[in-house]
Short mmCIF file of C-alpha atoms in Angstrom, two decimals:
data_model
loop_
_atom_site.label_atom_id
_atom_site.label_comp_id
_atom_site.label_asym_id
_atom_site.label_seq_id
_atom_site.Cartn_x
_atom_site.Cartn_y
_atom_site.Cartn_z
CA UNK A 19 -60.62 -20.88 -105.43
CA UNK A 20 -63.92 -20.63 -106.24
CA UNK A 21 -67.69 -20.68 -104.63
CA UNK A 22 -67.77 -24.73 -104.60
CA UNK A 23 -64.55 -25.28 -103.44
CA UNK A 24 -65.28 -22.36 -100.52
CA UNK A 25 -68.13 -24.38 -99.93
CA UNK A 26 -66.78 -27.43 -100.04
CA UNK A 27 -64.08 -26.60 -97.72
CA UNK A 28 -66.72 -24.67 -94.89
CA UNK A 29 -68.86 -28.09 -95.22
CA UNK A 30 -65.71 -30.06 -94.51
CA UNK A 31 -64.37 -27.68 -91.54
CA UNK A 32 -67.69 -27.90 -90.17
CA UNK A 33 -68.11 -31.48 -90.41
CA UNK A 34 -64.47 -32.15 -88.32
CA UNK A 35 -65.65 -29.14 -85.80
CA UNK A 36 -68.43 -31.57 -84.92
CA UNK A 37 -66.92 -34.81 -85.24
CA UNK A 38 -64.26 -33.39 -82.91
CA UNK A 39 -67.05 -32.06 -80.46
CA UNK A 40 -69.03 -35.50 -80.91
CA UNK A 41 -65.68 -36.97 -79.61
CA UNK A 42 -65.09 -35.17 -76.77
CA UNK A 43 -68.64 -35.07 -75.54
CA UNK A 44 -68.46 -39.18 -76.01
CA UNK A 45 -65.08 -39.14 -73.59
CA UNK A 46 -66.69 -36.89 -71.03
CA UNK A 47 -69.80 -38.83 -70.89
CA UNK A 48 -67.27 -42.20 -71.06
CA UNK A 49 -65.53 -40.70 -67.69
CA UNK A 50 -68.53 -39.55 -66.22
CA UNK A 51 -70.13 -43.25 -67.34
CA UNK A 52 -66.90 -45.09 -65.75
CA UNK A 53 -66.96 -42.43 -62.62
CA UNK A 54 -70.64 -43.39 -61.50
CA UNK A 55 -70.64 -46.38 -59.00
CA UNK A 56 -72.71 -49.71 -60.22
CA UNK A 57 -75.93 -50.02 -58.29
CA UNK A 58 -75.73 -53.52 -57.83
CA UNK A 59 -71.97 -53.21 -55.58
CA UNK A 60 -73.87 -50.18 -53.84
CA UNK A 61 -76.58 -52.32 -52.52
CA UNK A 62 -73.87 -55.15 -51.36
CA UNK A 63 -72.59 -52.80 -49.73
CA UNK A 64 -75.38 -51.61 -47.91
CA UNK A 65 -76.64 -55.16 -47.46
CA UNK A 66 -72.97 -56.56 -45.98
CA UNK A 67 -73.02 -53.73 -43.46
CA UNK A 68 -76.43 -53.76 -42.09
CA UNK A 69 -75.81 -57.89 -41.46
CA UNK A 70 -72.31 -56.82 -40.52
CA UNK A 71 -73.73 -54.58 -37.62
CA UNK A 72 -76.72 -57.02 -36.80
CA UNK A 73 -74.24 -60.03 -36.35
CA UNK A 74 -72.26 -57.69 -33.80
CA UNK A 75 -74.84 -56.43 -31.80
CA UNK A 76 -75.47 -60.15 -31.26
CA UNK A 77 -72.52 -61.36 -30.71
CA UNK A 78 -72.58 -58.84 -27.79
CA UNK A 79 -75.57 -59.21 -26.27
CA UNK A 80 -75.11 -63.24 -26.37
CA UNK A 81 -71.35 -62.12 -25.13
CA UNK A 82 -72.61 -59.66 -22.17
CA UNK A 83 -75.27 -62.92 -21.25
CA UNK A 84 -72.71 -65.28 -20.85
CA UNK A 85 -70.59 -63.25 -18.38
CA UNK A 86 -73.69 -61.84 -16.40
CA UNK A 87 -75.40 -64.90 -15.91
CA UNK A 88 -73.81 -66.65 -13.39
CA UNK A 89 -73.50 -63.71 -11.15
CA UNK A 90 -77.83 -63.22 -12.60
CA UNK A 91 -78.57 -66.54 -12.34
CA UNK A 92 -80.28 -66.14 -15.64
CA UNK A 93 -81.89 -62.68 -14.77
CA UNK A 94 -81.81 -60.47 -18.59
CA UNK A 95 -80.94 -57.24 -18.14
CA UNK A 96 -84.70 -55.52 -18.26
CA UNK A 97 -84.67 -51.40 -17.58
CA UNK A 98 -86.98 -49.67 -14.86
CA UNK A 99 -89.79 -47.99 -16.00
CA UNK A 100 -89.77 -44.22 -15.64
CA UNK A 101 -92.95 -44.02 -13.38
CA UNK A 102 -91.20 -47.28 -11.33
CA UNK A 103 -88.19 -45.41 -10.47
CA UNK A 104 -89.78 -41.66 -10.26
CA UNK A 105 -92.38 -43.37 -7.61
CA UNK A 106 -89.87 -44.98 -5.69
CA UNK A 107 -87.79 -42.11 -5.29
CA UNK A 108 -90.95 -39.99 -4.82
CA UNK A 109 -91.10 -41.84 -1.26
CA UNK A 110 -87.59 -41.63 -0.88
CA UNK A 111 -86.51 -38.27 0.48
CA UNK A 112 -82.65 -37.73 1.09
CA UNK A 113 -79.95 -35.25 1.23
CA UNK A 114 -76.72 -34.39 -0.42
CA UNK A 115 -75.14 -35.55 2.35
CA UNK A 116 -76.37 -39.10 1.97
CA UNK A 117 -75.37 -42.04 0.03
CA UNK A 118 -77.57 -44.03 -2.64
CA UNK A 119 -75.94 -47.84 -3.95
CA UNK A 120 -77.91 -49.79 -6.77
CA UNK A 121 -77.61 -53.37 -6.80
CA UNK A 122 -77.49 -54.17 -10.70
CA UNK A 123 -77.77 -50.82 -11.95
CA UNK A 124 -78.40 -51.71 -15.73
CA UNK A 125 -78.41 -48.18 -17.62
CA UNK A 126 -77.85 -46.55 -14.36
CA UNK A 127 -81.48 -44.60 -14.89
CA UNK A 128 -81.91 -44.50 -10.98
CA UNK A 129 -78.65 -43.19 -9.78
CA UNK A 130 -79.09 -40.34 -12.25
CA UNK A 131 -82.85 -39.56 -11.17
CA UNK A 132 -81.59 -39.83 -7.74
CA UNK A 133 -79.12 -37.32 -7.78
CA UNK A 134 -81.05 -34.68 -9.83
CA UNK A 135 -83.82 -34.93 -7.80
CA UNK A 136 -81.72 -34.76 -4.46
CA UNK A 137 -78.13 -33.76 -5.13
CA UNK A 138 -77.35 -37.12 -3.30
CA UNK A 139 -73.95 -39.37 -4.01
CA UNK A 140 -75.33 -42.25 -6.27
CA UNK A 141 -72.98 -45.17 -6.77
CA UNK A 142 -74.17 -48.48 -9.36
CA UNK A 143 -72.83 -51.72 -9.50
CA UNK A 144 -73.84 -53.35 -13.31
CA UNK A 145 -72.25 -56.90 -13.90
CA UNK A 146 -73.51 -57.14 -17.84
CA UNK A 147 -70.67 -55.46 -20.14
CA UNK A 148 -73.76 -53.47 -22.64
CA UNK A 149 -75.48 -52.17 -19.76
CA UNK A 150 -72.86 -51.39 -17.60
CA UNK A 151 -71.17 -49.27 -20.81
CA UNK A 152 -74.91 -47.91 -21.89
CA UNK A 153 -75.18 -46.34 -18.08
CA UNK A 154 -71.25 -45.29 -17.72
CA UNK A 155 -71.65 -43.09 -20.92
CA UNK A 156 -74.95 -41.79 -20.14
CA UNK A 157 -73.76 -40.57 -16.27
CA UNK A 158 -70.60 -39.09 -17.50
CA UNK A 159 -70.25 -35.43 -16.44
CA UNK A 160 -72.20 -36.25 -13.27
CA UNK A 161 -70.23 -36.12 -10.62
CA UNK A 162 -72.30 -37.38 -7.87
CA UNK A 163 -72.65 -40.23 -9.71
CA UNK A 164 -70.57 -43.24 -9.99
CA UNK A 165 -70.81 -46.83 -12.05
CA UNK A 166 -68.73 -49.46 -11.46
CA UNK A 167 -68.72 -52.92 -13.63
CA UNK A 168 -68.51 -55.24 -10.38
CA UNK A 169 -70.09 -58.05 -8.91
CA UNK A 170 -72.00 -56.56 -6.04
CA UNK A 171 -72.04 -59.67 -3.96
CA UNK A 172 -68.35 -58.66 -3.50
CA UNK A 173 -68.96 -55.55 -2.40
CA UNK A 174 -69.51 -53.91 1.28
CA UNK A 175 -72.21 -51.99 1.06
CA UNK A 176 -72.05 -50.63 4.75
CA UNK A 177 -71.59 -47.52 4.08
CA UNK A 178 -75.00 -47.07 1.80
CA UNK A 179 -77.79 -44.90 3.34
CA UNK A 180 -80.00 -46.29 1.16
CA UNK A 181 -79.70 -49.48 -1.44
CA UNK A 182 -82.00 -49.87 -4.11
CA UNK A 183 -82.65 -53.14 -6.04
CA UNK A 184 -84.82 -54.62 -8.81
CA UNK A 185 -83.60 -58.11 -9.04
CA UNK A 186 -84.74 -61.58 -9.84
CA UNK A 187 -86.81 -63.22 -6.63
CA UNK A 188 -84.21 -66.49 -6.70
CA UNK A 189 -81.61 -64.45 -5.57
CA UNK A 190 -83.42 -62.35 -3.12
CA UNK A 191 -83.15 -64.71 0.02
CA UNK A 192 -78.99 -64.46 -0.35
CA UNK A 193 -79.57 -60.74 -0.64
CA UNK A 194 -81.47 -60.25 2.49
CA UNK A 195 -78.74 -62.08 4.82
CA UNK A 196 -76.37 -59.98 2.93
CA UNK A 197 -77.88 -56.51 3.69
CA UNK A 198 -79.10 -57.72 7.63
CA UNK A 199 -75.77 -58.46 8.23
CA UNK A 200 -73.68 -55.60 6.52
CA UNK A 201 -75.91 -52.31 6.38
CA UNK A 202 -75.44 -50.06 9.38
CA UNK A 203 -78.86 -49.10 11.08
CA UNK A 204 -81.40 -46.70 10.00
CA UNK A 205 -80.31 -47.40 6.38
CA UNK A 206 -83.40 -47.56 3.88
CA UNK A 207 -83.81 -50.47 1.45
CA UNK A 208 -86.13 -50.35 -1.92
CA UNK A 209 -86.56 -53.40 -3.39
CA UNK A 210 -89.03 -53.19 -6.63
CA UNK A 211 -91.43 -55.99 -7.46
CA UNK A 212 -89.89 -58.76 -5.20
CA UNK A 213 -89.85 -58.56 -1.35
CA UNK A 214 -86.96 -58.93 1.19
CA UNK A 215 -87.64 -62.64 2.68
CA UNK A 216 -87.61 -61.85 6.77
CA UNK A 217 -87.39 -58.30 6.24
CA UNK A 218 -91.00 -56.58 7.11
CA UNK A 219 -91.63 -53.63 4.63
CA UNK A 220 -92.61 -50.23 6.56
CA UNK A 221 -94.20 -49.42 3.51
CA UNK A 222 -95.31 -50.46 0.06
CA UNK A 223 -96.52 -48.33 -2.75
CA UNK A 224 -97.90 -49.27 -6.55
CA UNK A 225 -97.17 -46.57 -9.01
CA UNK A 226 -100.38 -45.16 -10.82
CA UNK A 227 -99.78 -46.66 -14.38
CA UNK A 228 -101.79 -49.97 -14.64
CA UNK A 229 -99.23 -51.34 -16.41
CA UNK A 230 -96.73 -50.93 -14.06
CA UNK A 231 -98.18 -51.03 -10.94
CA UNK A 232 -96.43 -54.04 -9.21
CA UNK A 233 -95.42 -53.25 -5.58
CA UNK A 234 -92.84 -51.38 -4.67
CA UNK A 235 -91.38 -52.23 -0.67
CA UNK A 236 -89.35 -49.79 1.39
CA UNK A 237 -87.40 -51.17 4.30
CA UNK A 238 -85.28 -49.63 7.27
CA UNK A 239 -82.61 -51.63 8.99
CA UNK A 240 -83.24 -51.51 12.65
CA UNK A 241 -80.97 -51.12 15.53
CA UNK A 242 -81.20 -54.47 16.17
CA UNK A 243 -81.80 -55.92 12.76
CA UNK A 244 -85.60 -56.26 13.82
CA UNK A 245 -87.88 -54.40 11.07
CA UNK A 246 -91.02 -52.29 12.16
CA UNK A 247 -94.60 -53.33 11.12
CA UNK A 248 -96.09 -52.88 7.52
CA UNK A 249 -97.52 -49.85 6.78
CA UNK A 250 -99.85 -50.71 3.28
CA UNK A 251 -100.25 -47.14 1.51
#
């Protein structure tokens, strides 16, 4: 064989060396190609699960209105401020020993202030399914405190030493014959915003924030369901 036909043959060898490396580089970058998901199906994706979550989360808020409102007459569920509830219980003093019940409890922020701040048994009645879920979660490990997804007009409450409320003022005339006739003497009412029809507040504070500084009444059921006099402070 001579120097041509050497060189011939090297060229050749060569040339099928990278043909066959050409090749195989063209199938890995094939797989790799075929491997690598389409943007467009990606953004479906991401588009049909956003509107998948957004259509749930209203189907169960509009679900968690129907069932609450005609217990709520109407009344959305709307959370306590922080300063609201850490005035109120500011000038509430209690014990361990004593026993706090809130009417519509929502995300059951008071009951758990109230029994970190005083150790005291905390029970909350929440009618609205999201709410009443959002507050069982959150007081779970707490065992002074209890939430309970019942309708609180159902409920004897005569064994509260103190009952706090932030409802809507249509129902707060029904509430106030239901607390004069079942609460047991001595046992302290807050009712935020909204006042107790017949009941006389022995005190009413405003919390410092100017935006939430609507009045805040505090109420002791007498001996003989008489209330003292107003004390403005």
């Amino acid at each position: 064989m001579n120097r041509a036909e050497i060189a011939s043959g090297g060229t050749i060898g060569r040339r099928a060396c990278f043909l066959r490396a050409e090749k195989s580089h063209g199938t890995c970058h094939e797989q790799q190609v075929r491997q690598r998901p389409e943007p467009v199906n990606t953004f479906i994706i991401i588009i049909f699960s956003v509107v998948s979550v957004t259509i749930g989360a209203v189907l169960l808020v509009a679900f968690s209105v129907v069932i609450a409102a005609p217990v709520t007459r109407g009344a959305m569920f709307h959370p306590s401020a922080r300063i609201r509830v850490k005035t109120a219980l500011d000038h509430l003093p209690m014990t361990q020993e004593q026993y706090l019940v809130d009417l519509g409890c929502g995300d059951g922020r008071v009951i758990r202030a109230a029994a970190r701040l005083y150790g005291a048994r905390c029970r909350g009645y929440e009618i609205n399914p999201l709410p009443f879920v959002i507050a069982w979660v959150l007081s779970l490990g707490r065992p002074q405190v209890s939430v309970r997804w019942r309708n609180f007009w159902r409920e004897d409450l005569g064994k509260a030493d103190v009952v706090f409320c932030y409802l809507f003022p249509d129902v707060m005339p029904q509430l106030a014959g239901k607390l004069r006739e079942e609460l047991r003497p001595g046992c302290r009412v807050v009712s935020c915003n909204f006042p107790l029809p017949g009941w006389t507040p022995v005190k009413m504070v405003r919390p410092s924030a100017t935006m939430y500084n609507d009045p805040i009444y505090f109420y002791e059921q007498g001996p003989d369901r008489r209330q003292p006099t107003c004390r403005d402070t």
